[in-house]
mmCIF file of C-alpha atoms and ligand atoms in Angstrom:
data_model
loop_
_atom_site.group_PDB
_atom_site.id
_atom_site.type_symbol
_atom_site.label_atom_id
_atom_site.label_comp_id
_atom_site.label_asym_id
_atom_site.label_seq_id
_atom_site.Cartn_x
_atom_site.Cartn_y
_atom_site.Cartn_z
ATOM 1 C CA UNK A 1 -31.665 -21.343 74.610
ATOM 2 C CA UNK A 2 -33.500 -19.186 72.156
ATOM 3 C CA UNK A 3 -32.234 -17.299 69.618
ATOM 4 C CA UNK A 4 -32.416 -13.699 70.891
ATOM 5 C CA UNK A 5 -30.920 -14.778 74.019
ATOM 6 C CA UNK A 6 -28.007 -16.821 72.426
ATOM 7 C CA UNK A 7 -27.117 -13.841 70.062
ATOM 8 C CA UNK A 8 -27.087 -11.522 72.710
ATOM 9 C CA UNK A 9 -24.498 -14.079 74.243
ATOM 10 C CA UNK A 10 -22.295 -13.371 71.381
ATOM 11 C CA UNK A 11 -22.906 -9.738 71.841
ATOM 12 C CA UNK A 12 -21.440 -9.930 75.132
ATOM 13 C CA UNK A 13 -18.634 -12.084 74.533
ATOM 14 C CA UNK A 14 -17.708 -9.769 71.397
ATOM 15 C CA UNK A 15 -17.402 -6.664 74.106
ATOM 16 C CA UNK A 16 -15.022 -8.795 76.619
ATOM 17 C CA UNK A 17 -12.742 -10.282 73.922
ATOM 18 C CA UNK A 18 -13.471 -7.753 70.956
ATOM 19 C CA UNK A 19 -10.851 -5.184 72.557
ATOM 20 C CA UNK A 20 -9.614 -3.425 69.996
ATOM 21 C CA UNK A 21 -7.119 -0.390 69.602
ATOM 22 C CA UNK A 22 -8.120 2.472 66.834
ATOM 23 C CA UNK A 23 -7.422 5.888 65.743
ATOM 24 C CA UNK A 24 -10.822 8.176 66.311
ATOM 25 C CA UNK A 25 -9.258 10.919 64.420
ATOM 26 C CA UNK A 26 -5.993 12.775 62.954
ATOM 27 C CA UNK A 27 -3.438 14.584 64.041
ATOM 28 C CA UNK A 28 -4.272 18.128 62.803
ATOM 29 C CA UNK A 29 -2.700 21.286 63.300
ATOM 30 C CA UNK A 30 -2.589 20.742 67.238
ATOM 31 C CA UNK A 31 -0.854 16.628 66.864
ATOM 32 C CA UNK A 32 -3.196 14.886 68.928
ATOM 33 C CA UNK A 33 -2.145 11.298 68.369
ATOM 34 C CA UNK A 34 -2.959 8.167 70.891
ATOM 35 C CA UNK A 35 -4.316 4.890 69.972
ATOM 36 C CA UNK A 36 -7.076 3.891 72.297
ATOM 37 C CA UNK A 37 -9.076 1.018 73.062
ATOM 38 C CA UNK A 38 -12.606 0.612 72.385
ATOM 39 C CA UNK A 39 -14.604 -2.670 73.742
ATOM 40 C CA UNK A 40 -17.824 -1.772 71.866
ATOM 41 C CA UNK A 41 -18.377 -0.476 68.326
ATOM 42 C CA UNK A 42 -19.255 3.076 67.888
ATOM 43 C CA UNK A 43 -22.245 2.807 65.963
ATOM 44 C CA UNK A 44 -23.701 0.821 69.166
ATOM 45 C CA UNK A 45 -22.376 3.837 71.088
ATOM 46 C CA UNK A 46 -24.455 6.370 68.820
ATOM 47 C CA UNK A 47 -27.247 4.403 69.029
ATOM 48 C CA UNK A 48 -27.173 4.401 72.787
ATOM 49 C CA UNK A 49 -26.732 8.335 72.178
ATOM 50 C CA UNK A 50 -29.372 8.896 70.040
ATOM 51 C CA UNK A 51 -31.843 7.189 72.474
ATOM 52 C CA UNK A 52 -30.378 8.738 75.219
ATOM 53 C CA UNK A 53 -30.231 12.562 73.875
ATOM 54 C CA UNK A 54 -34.096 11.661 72.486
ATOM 55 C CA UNK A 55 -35.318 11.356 76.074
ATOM 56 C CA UNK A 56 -33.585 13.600 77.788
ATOM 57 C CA UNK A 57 -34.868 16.656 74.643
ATOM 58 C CA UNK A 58 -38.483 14.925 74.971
ATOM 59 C CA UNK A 59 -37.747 15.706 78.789
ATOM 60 C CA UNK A 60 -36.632 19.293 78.361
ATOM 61 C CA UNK A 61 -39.666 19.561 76.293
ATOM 62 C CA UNK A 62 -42.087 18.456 78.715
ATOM 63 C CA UNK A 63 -40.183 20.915 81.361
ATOM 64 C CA UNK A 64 -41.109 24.069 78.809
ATOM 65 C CA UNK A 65 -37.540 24.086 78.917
ATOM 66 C CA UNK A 66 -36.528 23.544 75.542
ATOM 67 C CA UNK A 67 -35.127 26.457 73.107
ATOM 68 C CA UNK A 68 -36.929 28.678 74.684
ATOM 69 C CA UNK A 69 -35.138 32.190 74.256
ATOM 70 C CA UNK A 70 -35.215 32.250 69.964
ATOM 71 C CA UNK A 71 -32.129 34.702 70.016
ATOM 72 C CA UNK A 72 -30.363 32.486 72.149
ATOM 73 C CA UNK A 73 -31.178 29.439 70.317
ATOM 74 C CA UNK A 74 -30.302 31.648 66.924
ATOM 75 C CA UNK A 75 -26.599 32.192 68.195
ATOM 76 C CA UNK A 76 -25.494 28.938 69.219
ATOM 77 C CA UNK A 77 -26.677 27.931 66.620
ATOM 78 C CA UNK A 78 -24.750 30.267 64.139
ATOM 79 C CA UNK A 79 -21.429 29.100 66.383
ATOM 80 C CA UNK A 80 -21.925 25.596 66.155
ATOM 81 C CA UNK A 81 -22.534 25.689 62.427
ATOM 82 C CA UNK A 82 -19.551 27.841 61.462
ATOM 83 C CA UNK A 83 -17.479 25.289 64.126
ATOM 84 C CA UNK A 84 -18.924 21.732 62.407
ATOM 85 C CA UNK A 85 -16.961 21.904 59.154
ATOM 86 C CA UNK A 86 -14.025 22.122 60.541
ATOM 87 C CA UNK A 87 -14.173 18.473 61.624
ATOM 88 C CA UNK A 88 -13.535 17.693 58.683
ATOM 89 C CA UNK A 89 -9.609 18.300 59.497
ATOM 90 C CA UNK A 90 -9.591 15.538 62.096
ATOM 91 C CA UNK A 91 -12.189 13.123 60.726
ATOM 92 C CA UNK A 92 -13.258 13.828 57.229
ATOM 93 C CA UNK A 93 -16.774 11.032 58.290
ATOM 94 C CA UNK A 94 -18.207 13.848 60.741
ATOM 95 C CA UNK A 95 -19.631 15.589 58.292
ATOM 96 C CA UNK A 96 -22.452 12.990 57.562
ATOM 97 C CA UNK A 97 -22.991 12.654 61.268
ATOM 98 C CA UNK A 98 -26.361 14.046 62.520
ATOM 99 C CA UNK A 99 -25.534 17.268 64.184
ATOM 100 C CA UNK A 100 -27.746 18.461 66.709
ATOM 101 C CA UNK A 101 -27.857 21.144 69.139
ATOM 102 C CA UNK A 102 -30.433 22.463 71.267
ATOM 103 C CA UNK A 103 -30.701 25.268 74.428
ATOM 104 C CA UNK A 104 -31.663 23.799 77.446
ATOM 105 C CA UNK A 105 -33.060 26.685 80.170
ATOM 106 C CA UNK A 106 -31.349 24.981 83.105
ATOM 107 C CA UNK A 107 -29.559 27.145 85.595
ATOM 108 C CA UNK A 108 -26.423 25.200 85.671
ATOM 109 C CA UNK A 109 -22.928 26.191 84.047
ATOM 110 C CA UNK A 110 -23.038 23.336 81.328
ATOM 111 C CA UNK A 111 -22.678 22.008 77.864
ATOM 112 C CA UNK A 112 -21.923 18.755 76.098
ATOM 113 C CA UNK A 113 -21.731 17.006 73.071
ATOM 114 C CA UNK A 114 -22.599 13.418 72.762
ATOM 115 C CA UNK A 115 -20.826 10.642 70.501
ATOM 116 C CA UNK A 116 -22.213 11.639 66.864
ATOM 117 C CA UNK A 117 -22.751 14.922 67.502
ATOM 118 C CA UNK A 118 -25.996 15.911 69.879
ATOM 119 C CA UNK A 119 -25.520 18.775 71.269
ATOM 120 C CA UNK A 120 -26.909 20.911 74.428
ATOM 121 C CA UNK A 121 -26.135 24.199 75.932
ATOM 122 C CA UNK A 122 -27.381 25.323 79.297
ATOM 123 C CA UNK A 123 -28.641 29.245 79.623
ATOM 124 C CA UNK A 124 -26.631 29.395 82.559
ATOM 125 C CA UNK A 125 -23.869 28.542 80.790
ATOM 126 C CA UNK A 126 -24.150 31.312 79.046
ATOM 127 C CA UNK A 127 -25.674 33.881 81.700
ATOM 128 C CA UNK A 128 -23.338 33.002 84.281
ATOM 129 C CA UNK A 129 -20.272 33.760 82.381
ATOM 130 C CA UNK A 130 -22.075 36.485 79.823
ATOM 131 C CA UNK A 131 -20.256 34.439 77.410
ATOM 132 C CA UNK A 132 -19.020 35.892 73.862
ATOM 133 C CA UNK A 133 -19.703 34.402 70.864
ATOM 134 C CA UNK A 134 -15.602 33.398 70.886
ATOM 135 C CA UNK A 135 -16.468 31.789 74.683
ATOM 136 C CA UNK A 136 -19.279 29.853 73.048
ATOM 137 C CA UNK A 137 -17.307 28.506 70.305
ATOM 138 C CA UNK A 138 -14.490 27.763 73.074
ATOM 139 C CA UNK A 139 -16.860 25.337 74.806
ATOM 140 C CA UNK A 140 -18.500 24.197 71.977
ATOM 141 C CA UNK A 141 -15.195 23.245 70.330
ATOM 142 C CA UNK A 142 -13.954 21.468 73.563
ATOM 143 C CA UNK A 143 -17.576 19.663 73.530
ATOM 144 C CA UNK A 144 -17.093 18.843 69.677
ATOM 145 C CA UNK A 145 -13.304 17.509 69.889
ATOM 146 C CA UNK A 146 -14.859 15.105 73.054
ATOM 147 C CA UNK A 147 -17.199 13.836 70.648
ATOM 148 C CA UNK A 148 -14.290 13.432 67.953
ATOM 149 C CA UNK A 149 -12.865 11.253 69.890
ATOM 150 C CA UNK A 150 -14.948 9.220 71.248
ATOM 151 C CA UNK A 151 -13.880 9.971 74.826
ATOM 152 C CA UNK A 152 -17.478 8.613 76.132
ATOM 153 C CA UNK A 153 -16.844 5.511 73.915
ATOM 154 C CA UNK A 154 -13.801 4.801 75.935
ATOM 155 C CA UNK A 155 -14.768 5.513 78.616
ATOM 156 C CA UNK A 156 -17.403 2.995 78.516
ATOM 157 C CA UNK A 157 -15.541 0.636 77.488
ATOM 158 C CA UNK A 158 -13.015 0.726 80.359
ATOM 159 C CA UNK A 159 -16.063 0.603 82.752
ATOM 160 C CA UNK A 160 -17.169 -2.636 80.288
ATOM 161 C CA UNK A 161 -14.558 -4.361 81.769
ATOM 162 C CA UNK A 162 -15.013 -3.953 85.387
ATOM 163 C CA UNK A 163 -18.836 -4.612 84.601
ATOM 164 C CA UNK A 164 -19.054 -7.495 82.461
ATOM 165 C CA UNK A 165 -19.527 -10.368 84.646
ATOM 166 C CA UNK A 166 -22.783 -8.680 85.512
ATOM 167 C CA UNK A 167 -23.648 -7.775 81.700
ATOM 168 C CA UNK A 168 -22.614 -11.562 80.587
ATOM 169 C CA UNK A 169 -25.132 -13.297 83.311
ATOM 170 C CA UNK A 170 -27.810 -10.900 82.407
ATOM 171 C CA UNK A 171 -27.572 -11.775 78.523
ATOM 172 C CA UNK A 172 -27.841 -15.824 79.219
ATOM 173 C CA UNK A 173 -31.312 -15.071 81.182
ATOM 174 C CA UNK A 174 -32.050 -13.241 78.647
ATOM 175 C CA UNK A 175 -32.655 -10.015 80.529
ATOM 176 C CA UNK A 176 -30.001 -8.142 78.814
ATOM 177 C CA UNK A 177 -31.571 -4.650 77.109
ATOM 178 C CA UNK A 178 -27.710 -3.996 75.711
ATOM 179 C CA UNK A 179 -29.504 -1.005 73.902
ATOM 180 C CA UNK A 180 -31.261 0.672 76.817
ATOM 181 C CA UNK A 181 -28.370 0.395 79.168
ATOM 182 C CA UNK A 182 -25.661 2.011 76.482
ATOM 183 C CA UNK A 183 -28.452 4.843 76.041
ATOM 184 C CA UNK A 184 -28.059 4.845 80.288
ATOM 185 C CA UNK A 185 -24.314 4.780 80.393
ATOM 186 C CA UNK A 186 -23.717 7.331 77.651
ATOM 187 C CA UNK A 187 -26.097 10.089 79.858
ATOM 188 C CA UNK A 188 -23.941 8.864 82.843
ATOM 189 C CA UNK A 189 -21.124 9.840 80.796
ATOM 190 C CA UNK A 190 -22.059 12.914 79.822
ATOM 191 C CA UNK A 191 -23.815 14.151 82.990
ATOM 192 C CA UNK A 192 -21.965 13.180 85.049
ATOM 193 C CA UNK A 193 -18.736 10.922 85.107
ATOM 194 C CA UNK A 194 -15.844 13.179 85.097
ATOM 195 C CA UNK A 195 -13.592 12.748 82.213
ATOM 196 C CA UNK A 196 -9.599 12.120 82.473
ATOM 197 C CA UNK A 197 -6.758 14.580 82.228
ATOM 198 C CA UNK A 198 -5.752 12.915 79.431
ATOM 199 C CA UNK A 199 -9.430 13.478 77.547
ATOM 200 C CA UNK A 200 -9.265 16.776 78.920
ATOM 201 C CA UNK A 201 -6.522 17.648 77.468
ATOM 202 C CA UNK A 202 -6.874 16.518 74.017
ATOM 203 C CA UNK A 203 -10.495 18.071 73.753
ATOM 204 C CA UNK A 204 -8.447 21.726 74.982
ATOM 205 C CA UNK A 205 -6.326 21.372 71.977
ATOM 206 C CA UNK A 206 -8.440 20.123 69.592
ATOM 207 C CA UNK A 207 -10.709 22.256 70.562
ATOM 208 C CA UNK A 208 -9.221 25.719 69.886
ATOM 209 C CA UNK A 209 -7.929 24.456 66.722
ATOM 210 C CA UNK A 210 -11.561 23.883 65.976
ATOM 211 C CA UNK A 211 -12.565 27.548 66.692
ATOM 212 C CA UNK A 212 -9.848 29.233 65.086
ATOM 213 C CA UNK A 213 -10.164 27.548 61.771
ATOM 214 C CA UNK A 214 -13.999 28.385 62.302
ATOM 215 C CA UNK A 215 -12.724 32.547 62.409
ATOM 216 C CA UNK A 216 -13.116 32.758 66.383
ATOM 217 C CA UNK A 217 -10.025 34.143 68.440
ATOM 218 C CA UNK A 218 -8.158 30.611 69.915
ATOM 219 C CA UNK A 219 -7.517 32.730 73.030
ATOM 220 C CA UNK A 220 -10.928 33.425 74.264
ATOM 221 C CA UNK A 221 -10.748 29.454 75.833
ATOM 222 C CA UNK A 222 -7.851 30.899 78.246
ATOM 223 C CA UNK A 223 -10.811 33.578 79.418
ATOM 224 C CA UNK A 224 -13.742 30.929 79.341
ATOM 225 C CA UNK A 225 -11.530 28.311 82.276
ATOM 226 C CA UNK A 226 -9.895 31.567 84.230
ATOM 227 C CA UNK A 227 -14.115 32.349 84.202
ATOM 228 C CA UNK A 228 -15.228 28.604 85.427
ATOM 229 C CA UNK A 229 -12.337 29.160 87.973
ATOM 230 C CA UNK A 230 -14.143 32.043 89.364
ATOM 231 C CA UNK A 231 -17.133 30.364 90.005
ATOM 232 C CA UNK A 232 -15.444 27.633 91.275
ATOM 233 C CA UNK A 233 -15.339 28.560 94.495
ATOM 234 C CA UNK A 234 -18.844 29.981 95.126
ATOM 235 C CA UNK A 235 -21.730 28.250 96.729
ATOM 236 C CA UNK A 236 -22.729 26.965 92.828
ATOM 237 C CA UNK A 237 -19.883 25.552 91.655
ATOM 238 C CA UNK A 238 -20.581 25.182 87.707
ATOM 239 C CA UNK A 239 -21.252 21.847 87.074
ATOM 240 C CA UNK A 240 -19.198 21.575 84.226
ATOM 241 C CA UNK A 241 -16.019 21.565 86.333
ATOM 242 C CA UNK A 242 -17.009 18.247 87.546
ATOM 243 C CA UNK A 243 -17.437 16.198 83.771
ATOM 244 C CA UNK A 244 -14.844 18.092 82.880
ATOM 245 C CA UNK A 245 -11.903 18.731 85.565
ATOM 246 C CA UNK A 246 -9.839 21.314 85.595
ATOM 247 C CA UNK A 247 -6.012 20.404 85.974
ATOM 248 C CA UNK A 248 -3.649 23.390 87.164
ATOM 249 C CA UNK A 249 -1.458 23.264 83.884
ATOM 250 C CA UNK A 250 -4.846 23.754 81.163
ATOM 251 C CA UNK A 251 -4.401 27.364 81.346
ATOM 252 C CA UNK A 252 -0.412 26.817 80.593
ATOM 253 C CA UNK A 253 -1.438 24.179 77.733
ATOM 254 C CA UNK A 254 -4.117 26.563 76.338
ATOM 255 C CA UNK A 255 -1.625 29.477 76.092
ATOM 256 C CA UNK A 256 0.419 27.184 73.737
ATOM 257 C CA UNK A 257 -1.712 25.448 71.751
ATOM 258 C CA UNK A 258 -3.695 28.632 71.449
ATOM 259 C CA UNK A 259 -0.606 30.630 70.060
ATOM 260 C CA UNK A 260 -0.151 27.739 67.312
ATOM 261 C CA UNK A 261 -3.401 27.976 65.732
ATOM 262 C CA UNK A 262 -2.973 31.554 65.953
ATOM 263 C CA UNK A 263 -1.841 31.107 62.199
ATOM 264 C CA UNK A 264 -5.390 29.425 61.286
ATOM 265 C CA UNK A 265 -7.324 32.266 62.972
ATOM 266 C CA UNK A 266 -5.966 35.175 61.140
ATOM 267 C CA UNK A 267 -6.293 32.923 57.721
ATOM 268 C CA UNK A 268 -9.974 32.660 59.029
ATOM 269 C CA UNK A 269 -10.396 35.875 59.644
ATOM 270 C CA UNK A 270 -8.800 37.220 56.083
ATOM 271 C CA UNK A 271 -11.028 35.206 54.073
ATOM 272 C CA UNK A 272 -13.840 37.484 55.220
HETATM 273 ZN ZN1 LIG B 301 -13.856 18.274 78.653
#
């Protein structure tokens, strides 16, 4: 066996036996605290990211589809920047991640955030709700506290399991492109695996702790879901409702997490 092919071997056999159980981030304000268990390391993961959010801009690009509307692109932009810092409260080595974000003109209710911090908003995010800046930072900070963490990372590495017999035989022919198809399952991911309650839940909280220690009103993400809700049942369902289900006691959970980082919001907002 040649070498390329035998390391990629030990690649594999890393992922099946290299299980191992971390903490992606700390507690903050909100006490989100659950180890979890990650089969592959998360600088593959952001790798895999990279490459994937590379294409899919290039792609975007190539559609004339790609920050189009400057004012647009301007105030997510302002949001997303006044929302990044505050990572720093549940894992101090976000900062030296490389944050992205670009406006996609899709007409689809949708945003993400990928692991390490590429970001994309939809215009019809945005139009179909007439978001507010605080609705922006709402999804934004629900995107961000996904990318905290590491939900996609996880949730790779549960599918790892179930798919590494196939993985394992493709590595001793040699055929294994490890790289291209962790670039293939972190789009999956992100376009369109939905993610669990438990994920969903955690990004909620951590994700209006984000905006109000950014200065935007916790509250607005109780508006942004009753909003998705709406749409919910027309003929275009947003398409962020299925990455990122709703469960009937988010609004409940908002309303209390919300009102704890109320405290952080008006300290926010009294700096100005
Ligand atoms: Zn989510």
């Amino acid at each position: 066996m040649n070498r390329p092919a035998l390391s990629a071997v030990f690649l594999s056999l890393t992922l099946v036996w290299g299980c191992q159980s971390v903490d992606t981030t700390q507690g903050g304000t909100v006490g989100v605290d659950r180890q979890q268990y990650m089969a592959v390391s998360a600088q593959e993961v952001e790798a895999g990211a990279k490459k994937a959010y590379a294409q899919m801009m290039a792609e975007a690009q190539k559609k004339n589809a790609l920050d189009r509307d400057a004012a647009m692109v301007a105030r997510v932009r302002a949001i997303t920047q006044k929302l990044i810092p505050q990572t720093a409260t549940f894992r101090p080595d976000a900062a030296k991640w490389e944050w992205e974000v670009h406006v996609i003109s899709i007409d689809e209710v949708n945003a993400w955030c990928m692991p390490g911090g590429k970001m994309a908003m939809y215009t019809g995010l945005i139009q179909k709700l007439n978001a507010t800046d605080e609705e922006i930072a709402a999804v934004m900070g629900h995107e961000i506290a996904h990318a905290l963490r590491e939900h996609s990372r996880e949730q790779i590495s549960r599918q790892m399991g179930t798919q590494m017999a196939v993985g394992l035989a493709g590595a001793l022919l040699g055929i294994g492109d490890l790289g291209q198809s962790l670039a293939g399952a972190v789009a999956d991911v992100t376009l369109n695996l939905p993610k669990s309650r438990t994920a969903e839940q955690e990004a909620d909280r951590i994700g209006v702790e984000l905006a109000a220690r950014a200065g935007y009103d916790p509250r607005a993400a109780i508006g942004l879901w009753e909003k998705m809700g709406k749409l919910a049942g027309g003929n275009q369902p947003p398409k962020f409702l299925s990455t990122h289900p709703s469960h009937e006691d988010r609004i409940n959970d908002l309303r209390e997490y919300s009102a704890k980082v109320m405290p952080l919001y008006q300290q926010a907002t009294a700096k100005r």
